[in-house]
Coordinates of C-alpha atoms in Angstrom, one line a residue:
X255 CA -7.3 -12.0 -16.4
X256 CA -9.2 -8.6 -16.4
X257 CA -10.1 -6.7 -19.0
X258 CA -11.2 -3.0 -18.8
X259 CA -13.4 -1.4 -21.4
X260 CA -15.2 1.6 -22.3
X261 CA -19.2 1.6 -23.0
X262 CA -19.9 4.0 -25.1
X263 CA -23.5 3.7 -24.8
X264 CA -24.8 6.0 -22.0
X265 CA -27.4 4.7 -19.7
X266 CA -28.1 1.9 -21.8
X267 CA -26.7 -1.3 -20.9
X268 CA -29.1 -4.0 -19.8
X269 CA -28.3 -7.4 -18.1
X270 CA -26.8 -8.8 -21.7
X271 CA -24.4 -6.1 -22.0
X272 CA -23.5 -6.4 -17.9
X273 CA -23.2 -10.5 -18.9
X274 CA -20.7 -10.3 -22.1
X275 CA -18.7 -7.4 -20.5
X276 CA -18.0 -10.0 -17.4
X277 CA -17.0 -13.0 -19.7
X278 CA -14.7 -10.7 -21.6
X279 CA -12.9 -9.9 -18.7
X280 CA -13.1 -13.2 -16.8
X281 CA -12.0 -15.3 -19.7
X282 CA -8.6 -13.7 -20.7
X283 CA -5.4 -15.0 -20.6
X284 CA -5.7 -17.0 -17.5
X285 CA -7.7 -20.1 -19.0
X286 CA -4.8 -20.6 -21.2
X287 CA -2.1 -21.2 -18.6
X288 CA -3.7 -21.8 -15.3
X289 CA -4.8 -25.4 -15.6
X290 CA -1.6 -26.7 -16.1
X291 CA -0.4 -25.5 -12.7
X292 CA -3.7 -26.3 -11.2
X293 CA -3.5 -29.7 -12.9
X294 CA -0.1 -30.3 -11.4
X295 CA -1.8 -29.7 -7.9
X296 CA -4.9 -31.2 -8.0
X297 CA -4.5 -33.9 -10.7
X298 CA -7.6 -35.6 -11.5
X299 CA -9.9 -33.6 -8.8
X300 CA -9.4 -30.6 -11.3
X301 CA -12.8 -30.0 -11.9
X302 CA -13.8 -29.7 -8.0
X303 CA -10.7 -26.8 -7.7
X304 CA -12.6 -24.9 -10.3
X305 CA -15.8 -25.2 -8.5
X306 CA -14.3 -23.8 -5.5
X307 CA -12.9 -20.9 -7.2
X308 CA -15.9 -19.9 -8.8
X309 CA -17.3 -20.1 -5.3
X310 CA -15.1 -18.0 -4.0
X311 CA -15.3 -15.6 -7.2
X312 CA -19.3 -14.9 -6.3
X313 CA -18.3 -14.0 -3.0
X314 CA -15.9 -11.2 -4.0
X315 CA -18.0 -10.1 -7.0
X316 CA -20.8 -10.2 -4.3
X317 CA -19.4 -8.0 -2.1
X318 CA -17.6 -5.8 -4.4
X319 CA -20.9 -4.7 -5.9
X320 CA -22.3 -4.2 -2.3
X321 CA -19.5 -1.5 -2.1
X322 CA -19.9 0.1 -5.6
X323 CA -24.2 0.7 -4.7
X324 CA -23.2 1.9 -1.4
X325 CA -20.9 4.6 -2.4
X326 CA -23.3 5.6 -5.0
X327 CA -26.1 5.7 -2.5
X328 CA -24.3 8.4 -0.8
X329 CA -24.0 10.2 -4.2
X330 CA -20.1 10.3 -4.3
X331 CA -18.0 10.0 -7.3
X332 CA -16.7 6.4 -8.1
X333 CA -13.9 5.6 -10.8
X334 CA -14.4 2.0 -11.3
X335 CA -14.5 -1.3 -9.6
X336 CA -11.0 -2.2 -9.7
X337 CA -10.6 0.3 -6.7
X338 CA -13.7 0.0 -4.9
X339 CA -11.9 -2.2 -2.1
X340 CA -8.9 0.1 -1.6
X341 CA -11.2 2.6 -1.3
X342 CA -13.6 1.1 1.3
X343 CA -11.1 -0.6 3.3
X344 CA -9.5 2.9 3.9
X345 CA -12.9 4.6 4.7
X346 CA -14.9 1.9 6.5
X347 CA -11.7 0.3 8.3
X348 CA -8.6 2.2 8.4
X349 CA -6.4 4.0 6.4
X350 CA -3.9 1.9 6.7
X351 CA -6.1 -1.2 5.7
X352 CA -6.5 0.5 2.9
X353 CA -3.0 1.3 2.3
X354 CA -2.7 -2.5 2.1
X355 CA -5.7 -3.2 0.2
X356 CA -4.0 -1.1 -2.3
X357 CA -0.5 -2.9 -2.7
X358 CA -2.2 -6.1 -2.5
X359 CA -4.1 -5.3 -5.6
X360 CA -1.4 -3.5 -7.0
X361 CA 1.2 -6.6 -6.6
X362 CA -2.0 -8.6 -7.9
X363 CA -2.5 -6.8 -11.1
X364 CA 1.5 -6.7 -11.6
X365 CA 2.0 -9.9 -11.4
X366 CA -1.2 -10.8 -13.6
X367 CA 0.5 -8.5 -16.4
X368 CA 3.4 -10.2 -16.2
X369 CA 1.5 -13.8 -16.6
X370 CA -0.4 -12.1 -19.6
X371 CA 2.6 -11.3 -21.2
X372 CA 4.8 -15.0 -21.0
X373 CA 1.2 -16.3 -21.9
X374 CA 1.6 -14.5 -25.3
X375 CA 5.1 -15.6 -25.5
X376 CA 4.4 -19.1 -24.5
X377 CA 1.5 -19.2 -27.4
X378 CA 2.8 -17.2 -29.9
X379 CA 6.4 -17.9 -30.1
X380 CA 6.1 -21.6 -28.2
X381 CA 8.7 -20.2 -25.5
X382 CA 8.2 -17.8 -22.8
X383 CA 11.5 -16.0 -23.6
X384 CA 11.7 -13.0 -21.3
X385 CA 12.5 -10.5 -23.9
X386 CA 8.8 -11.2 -25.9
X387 CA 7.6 -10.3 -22.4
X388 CA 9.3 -6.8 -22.4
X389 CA 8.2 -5.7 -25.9
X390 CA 4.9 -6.5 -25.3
X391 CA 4.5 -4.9 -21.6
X392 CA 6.1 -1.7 -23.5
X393 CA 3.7 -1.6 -26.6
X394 CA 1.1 -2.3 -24.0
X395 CA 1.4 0.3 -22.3
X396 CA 2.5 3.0 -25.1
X397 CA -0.9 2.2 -25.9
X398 CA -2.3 3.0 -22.5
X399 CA -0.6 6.2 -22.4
X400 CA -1.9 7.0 -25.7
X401 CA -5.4 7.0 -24.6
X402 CA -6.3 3.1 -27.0
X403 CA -9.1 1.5 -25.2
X404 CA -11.2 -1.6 -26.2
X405 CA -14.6 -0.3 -26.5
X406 CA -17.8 -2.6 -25.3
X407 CA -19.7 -2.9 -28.9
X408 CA -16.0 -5.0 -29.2
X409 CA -16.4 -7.2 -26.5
X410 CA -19.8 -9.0 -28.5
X411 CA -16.9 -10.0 -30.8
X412 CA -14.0 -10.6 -28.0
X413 CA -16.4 -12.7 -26.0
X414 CA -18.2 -15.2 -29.3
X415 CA -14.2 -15.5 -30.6
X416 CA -12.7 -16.4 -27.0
X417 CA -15.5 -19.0 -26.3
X418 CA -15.5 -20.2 -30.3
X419 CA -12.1 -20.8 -29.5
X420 CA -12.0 -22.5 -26.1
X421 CA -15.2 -24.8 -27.5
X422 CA -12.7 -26.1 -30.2
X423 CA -10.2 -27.2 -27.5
X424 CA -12.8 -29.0 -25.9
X425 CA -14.4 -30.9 -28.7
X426 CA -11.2 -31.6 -29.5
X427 CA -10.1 -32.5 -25.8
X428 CA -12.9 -34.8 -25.4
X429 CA -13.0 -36.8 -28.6
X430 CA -9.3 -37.2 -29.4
X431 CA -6.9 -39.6 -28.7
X432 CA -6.5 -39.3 -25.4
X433 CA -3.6 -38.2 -23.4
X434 CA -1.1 -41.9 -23.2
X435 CA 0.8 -40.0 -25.1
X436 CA 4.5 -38.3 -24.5
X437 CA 5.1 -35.2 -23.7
X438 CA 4.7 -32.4 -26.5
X439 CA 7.5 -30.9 -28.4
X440 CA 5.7 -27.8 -26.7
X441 CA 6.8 -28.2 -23.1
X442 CA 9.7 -29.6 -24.4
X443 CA 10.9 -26.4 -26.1
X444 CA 9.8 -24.5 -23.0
X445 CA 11.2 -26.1 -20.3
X446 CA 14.6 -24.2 -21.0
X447 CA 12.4 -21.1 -20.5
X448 CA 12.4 -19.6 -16.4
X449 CA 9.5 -20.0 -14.5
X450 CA 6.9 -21.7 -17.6
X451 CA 7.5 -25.4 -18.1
X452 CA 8.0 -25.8 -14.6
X453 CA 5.1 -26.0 -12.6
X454 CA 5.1 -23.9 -9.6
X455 CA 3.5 -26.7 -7.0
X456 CA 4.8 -30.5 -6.4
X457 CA 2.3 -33.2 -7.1
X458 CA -0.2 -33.6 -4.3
X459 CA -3.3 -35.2 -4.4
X460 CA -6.0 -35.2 -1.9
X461 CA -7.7 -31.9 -0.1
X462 CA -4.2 -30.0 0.0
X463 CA -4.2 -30.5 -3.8
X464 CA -7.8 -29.4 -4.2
X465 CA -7.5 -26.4 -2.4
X466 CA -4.1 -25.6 -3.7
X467 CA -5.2 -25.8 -6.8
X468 CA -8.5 -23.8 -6.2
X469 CA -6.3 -20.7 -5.4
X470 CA -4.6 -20.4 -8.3
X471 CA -7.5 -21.3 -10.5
X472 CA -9.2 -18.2 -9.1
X473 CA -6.1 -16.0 -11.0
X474 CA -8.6 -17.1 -14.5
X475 CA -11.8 -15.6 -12.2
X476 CA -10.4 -12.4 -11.4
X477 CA -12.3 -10.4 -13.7
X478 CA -15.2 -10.7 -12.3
X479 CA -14.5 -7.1 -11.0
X480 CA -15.7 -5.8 -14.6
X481 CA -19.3 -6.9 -14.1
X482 CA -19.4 -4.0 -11.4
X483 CA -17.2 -1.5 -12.8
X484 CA -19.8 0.2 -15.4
X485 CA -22.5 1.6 -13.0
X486 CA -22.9 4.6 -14.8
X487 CA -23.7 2.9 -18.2
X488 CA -26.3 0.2 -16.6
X489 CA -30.3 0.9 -16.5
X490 CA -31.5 0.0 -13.0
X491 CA -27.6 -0.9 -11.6
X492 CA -29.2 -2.9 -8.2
X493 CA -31.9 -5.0 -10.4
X494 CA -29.1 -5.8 -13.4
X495 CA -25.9 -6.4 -11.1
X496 CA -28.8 -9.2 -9.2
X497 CA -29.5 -10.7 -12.2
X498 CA -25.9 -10.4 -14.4
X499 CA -23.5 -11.7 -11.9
X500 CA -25.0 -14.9 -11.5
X501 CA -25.3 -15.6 -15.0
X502 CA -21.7 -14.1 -15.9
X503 CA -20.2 -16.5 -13.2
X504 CA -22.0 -19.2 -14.1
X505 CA -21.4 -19.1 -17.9
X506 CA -17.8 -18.7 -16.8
X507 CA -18.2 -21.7 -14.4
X508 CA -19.0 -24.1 -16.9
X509 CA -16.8 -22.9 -19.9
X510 CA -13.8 -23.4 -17.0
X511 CA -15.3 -27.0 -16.1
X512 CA -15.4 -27.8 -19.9
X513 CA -11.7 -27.1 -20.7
X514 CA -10.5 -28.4 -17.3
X515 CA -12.3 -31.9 -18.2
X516 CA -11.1 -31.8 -21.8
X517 CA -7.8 -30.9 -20.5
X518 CA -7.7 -34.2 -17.9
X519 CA -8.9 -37.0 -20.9
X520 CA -7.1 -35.3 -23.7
X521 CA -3.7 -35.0 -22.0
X522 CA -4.2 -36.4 -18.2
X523 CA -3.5 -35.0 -15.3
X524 CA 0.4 -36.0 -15.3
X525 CA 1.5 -34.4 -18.8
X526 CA -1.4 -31.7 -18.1
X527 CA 1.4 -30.6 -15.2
X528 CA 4.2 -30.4 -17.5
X529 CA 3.0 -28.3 -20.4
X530 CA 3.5 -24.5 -20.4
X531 CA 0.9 -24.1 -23.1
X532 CA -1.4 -26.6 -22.4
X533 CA -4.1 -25.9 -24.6
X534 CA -2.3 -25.6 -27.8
X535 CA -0.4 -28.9 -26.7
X536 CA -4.0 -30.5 -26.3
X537 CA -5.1 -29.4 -30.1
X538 CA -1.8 -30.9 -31.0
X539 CA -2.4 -34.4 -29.1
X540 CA -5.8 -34.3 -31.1
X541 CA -4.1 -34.4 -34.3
X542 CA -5.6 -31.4 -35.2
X543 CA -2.4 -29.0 -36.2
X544 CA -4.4 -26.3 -38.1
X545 CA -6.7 -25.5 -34.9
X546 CA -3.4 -24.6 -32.9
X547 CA -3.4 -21.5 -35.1
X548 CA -6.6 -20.8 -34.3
X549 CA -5.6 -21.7 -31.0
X550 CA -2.6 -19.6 -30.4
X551 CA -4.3 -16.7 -32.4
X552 CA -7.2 -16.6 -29.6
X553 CA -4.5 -16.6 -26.9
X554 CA -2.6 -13.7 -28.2
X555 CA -5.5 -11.8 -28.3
X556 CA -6.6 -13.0 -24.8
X557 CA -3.3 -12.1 -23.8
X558 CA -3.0 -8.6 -25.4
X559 CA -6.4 -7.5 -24.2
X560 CA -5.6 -8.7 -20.4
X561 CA -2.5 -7.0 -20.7
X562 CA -3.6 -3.9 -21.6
X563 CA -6.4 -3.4 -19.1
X564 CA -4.6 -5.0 -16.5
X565 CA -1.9 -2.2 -16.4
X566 CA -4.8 0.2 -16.7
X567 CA -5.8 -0.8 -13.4
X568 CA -3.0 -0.7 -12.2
X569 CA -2.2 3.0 -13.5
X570 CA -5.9 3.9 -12.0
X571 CA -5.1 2.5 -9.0
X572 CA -2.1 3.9 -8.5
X573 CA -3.5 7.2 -9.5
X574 CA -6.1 6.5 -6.7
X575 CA -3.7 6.2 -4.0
X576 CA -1.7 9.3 -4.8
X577 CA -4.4 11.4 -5.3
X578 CA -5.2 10.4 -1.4
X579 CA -1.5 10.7 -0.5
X580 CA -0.5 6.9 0.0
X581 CA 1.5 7.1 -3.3
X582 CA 3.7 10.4 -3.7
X583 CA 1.6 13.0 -5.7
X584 CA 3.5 12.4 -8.8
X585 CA 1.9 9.5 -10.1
X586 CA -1.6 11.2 -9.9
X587 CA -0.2 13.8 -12.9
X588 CA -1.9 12.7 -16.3
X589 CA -0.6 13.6 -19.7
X590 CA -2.5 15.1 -22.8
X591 CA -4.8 12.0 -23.0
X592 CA -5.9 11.9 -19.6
X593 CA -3.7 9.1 -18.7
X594 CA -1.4 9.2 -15.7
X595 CA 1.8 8.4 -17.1
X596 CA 4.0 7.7 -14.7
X597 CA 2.1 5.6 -13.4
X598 CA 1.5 3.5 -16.6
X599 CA 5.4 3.5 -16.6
X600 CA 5.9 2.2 -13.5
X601 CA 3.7 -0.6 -13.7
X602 CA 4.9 -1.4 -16.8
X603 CA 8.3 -1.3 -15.2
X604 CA 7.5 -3.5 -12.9
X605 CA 5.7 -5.8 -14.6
X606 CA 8.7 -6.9 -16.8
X607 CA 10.5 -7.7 -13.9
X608 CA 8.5 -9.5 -12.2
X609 CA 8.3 -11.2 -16.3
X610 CA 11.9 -11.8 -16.3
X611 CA 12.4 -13.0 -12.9
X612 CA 9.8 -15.2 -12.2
X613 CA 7.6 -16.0 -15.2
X614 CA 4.0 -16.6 -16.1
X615 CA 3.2 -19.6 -13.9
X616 CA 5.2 -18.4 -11.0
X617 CA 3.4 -14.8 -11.9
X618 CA -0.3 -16.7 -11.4
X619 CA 0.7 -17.8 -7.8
X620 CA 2.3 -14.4 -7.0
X621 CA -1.1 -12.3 -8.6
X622 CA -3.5 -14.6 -7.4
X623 CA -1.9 -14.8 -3.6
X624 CA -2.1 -10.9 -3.7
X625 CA -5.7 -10.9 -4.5
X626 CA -6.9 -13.0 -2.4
X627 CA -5.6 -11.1 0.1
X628 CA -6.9 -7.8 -1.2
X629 CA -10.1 -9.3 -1.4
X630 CA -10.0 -10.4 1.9
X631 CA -10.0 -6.8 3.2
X632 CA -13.1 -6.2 0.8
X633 CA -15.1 -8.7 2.5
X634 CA -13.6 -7.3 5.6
X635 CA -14.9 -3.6 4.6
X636 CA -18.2 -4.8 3.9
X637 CA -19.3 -6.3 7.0
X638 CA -18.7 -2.9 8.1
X639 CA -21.4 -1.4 5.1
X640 CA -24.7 -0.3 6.5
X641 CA -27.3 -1.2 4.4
X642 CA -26.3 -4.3 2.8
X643 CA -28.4 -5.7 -0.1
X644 CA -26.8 -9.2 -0.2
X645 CA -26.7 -11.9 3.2
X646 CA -24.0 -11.3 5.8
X647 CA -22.5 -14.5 5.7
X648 CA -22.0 -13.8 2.1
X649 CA -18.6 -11.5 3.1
X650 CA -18.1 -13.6 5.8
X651 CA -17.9 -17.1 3.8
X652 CA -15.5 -15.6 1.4
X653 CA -13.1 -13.7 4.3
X654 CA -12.7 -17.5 5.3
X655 CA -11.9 -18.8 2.2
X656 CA -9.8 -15.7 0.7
X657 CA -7.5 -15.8 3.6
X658 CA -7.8 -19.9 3.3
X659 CA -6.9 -20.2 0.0
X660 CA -4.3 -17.7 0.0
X661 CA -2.4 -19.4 2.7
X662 CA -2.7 -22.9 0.8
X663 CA -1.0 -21.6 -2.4
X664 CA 3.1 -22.7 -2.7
X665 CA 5.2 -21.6 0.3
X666 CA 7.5 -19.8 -1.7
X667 CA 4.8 -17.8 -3.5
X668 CA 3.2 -17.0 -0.5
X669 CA 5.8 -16.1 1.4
X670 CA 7.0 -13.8 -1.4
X671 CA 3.9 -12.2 -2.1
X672 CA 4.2 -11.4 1.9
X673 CA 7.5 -10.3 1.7
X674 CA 6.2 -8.1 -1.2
X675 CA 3.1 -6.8 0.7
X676 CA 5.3 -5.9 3.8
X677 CA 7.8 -3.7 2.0
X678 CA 5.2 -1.8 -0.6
X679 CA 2.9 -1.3 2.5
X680 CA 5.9 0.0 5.1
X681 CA 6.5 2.6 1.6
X682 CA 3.1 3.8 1.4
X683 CA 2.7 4.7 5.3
X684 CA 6.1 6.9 4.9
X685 CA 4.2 8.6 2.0
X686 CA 1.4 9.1 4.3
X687 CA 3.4 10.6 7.2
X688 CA 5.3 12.6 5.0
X689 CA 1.9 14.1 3.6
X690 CA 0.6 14.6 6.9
X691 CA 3.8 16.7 8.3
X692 CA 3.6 18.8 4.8
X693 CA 2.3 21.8 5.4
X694 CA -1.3 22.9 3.0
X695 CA -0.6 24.4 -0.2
X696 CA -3.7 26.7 0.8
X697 CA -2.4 27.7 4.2
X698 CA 1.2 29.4 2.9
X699 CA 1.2 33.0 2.2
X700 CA 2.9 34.2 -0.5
X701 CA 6.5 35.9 -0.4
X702 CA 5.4 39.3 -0.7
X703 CA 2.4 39.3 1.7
X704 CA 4.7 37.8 4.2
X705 CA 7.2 40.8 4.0
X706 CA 4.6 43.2 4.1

């Protein structure tokens, strides 16, 4: 899942910087959950789910960047590009498109804390007990509130430990054992756990599976949004986005192909289904106990990191939306370190519910469901940009598959995540016509001038 940081560095980032920022972000807690889950759906056509997803992923990170130049182009102010599609799909379609763009990503980054958080649980503890979840929503976003940010001289660091660590599980994935054996005391101990042993998709093999399977595989891609959000820190932004995206998503591509492989002939694809923390059960299988530490140490930090910048963009976008009058005005109010507090509670709020209700692998459907129909309006908003940099069948290949992939994830999750949609977009219209019918601040005249 995402992860938001903070250059420090001025104008000075170049394409390595733009690169290391997007494989911080992109590889978070997702890899370390999805694939079971994916696996389930798929089975042994894995690999060709992930490759979809990545497709799909340079589509959105295509067109998300052709928003973020554009609204610079016209020299207005831009926050970041976790709300670069609300934003365009309220100017360049409707209001109310936007208005749903907004809850969409909303729901999606909800959901995705919730995952990131029964991730940690799962990893740390080897259960995803519900009340893990909470604390570490809370400390997550006491942190938030307090200003804590991961800078981006970290991410060097963040990004050579996650792959260090994810290269283990493959060495180990693809020269152990194999995966004849029974299931691991890991799922095992987790199956009592709601919503993380069990997968969230039956068996299926075939194109279904595949495409299934792609969907929620995208949930591990969704931070490709962070390759775009640091304009104002990049030399040349059009001539370093070109060149980073690529290589971001394609590192990402093949570190996802690597671990999905040693996933399949380490465990296989039927006890790949079953696990709830598949890679640590892989390390296991290997006979290879003193990597899970190093295992389940990379994962809580994968998961702590998503967590927190995932309910930052959730705060900002919040923020966003009340500032414009889709969200009452409240949750625009920031405290003493610039944070907007309420909003950091309620997502946090609602984050552990969704945590305790559904849990994580239920949370990946729900999140990446949500997305994909967010993203859907982006590439929907920038058919309507003038001036576009990239090939119009680039926004119009990934409306396709967005809306495609969204409608092939589980019934229930879908339907849900529609359910979900419906209500928090009917909420944000009344705050709209509410605004509207308010008369302006600037227009009142004061008590005494009135008598007078």
């Amino acid at each position: 899942m995402a992860r938001e940081v903070r250059p420090t560095w001025g104008r000075r980032l170049g394409i390595a910087d733009v690169v290391v920022l997007g494989l911080v972000a992109m590889l978070g807690s997702g890899v370390f959950i999805v694939f079971a889950p994916a696996g389930a759906a798929a089975g042994g056509w894995l690999p060709l789910s992930v490759l979809l997803a990545a497709v799909v992923a340079t589509t959105c990170v295509l067109s998300t960047a052709e928003l973020v130049l554009a609204r610079r182009d016209q020299g207005e102010t831009f926050s970041a590009g976790y709300t670069a599609g609300y934003l365009a799909a309220r100017e360049r379609l409707h209001p109310a498109a936007g208005r749903l763009a907004g809850v969409a990503l909303l729901t999606g980054g909800i959901a995705s804390a919730a995952a990131a958080a029964g991730v940690f649980g799962a990893y740390v503890l080897g259960t995803g007990r519900f009340v893990t979840a909470i604390i570490v929503i809370v400390i997550a976003a006491g942190l938030n509130i307090a200003g804590v940010r991961t800078t981006a001289r970290a991410c060097w660091l963040l990004a050579g430990g996650t792959v260090a660590v994810l290269l283990v599980v493959v060495v180990v994935g693809l020269l152990g054992p194999g995966g004849a054996e029974s299931a691991s005391a890991s799922a095992t101990a987790g199956e009592a756990a709601r919503g993380v042993a069990v997968p969230v998709v039956q068996p299926s093999q075939g194109v279904l599976g595949v495409l299934s399977a792609a969907g929620l595989v995208f949930f591990a891609f969704v931070g490709f949004a962070n390759v775009t959000t640091h304009r104002e820190e990049v030399r040349n932004p059009a001539r370093t986005l070109r060149r980073a995206i690529p290589i971001a998503l394609g590192v990402c591509t093949l570190v996802y192909l690597a671990v999905a492989g040693a996933l399949l002939v380490g465990l296989g694809a039927d006890r790949l289904g079953t696990e709830h923390a598949p890679l640590v059960a892989l390390v296991d299988t290997g006979q290879a106990p003193a990597l899970g530490v190093l295992v389940r140490i990379g994962a809580a930090v994968a998961a702590g990191s998503t967590l927190l910048a995932v309910l930052i963009g959730v705060s900002r976008t919040a923020s966003q939306m009340a500032r414009r009058d889709d969200l009452p005005r409240a949750f625009a109010k920031v405290c003493g370190s610039g944070a907007p507090w309420r909003s950091d509670v309620l997502g946090a709020a609602l984050a552990a519910l969704v945590a305790v209700l559904a849990g994580p692998v239920a949370s990946i459907a729900l999140s990446a469901c949500a997305m994909l129909i967010h993203y859907a309006l982006v590439h929907a908003a920038t058919l309507r940009t003038p001036g576009r940099r990239y090939p119009g069948w680039v926004p119009v290949v990934g409306l396709v598959l967005c809306l495609g992939l969204a409608a092939l994830l589980p019934v229930t999750s879908v339907l849900i995540t529609l359910g979900v949609l419906v209500v928090g977009w009917g909420l944000t219209e009344l705050t709209a016509l509410r605004a509207r019918r308010r008369p302006p601040a600037d227009t009142e005249e004061p008590p005494g001038r009135q008598a007078a």
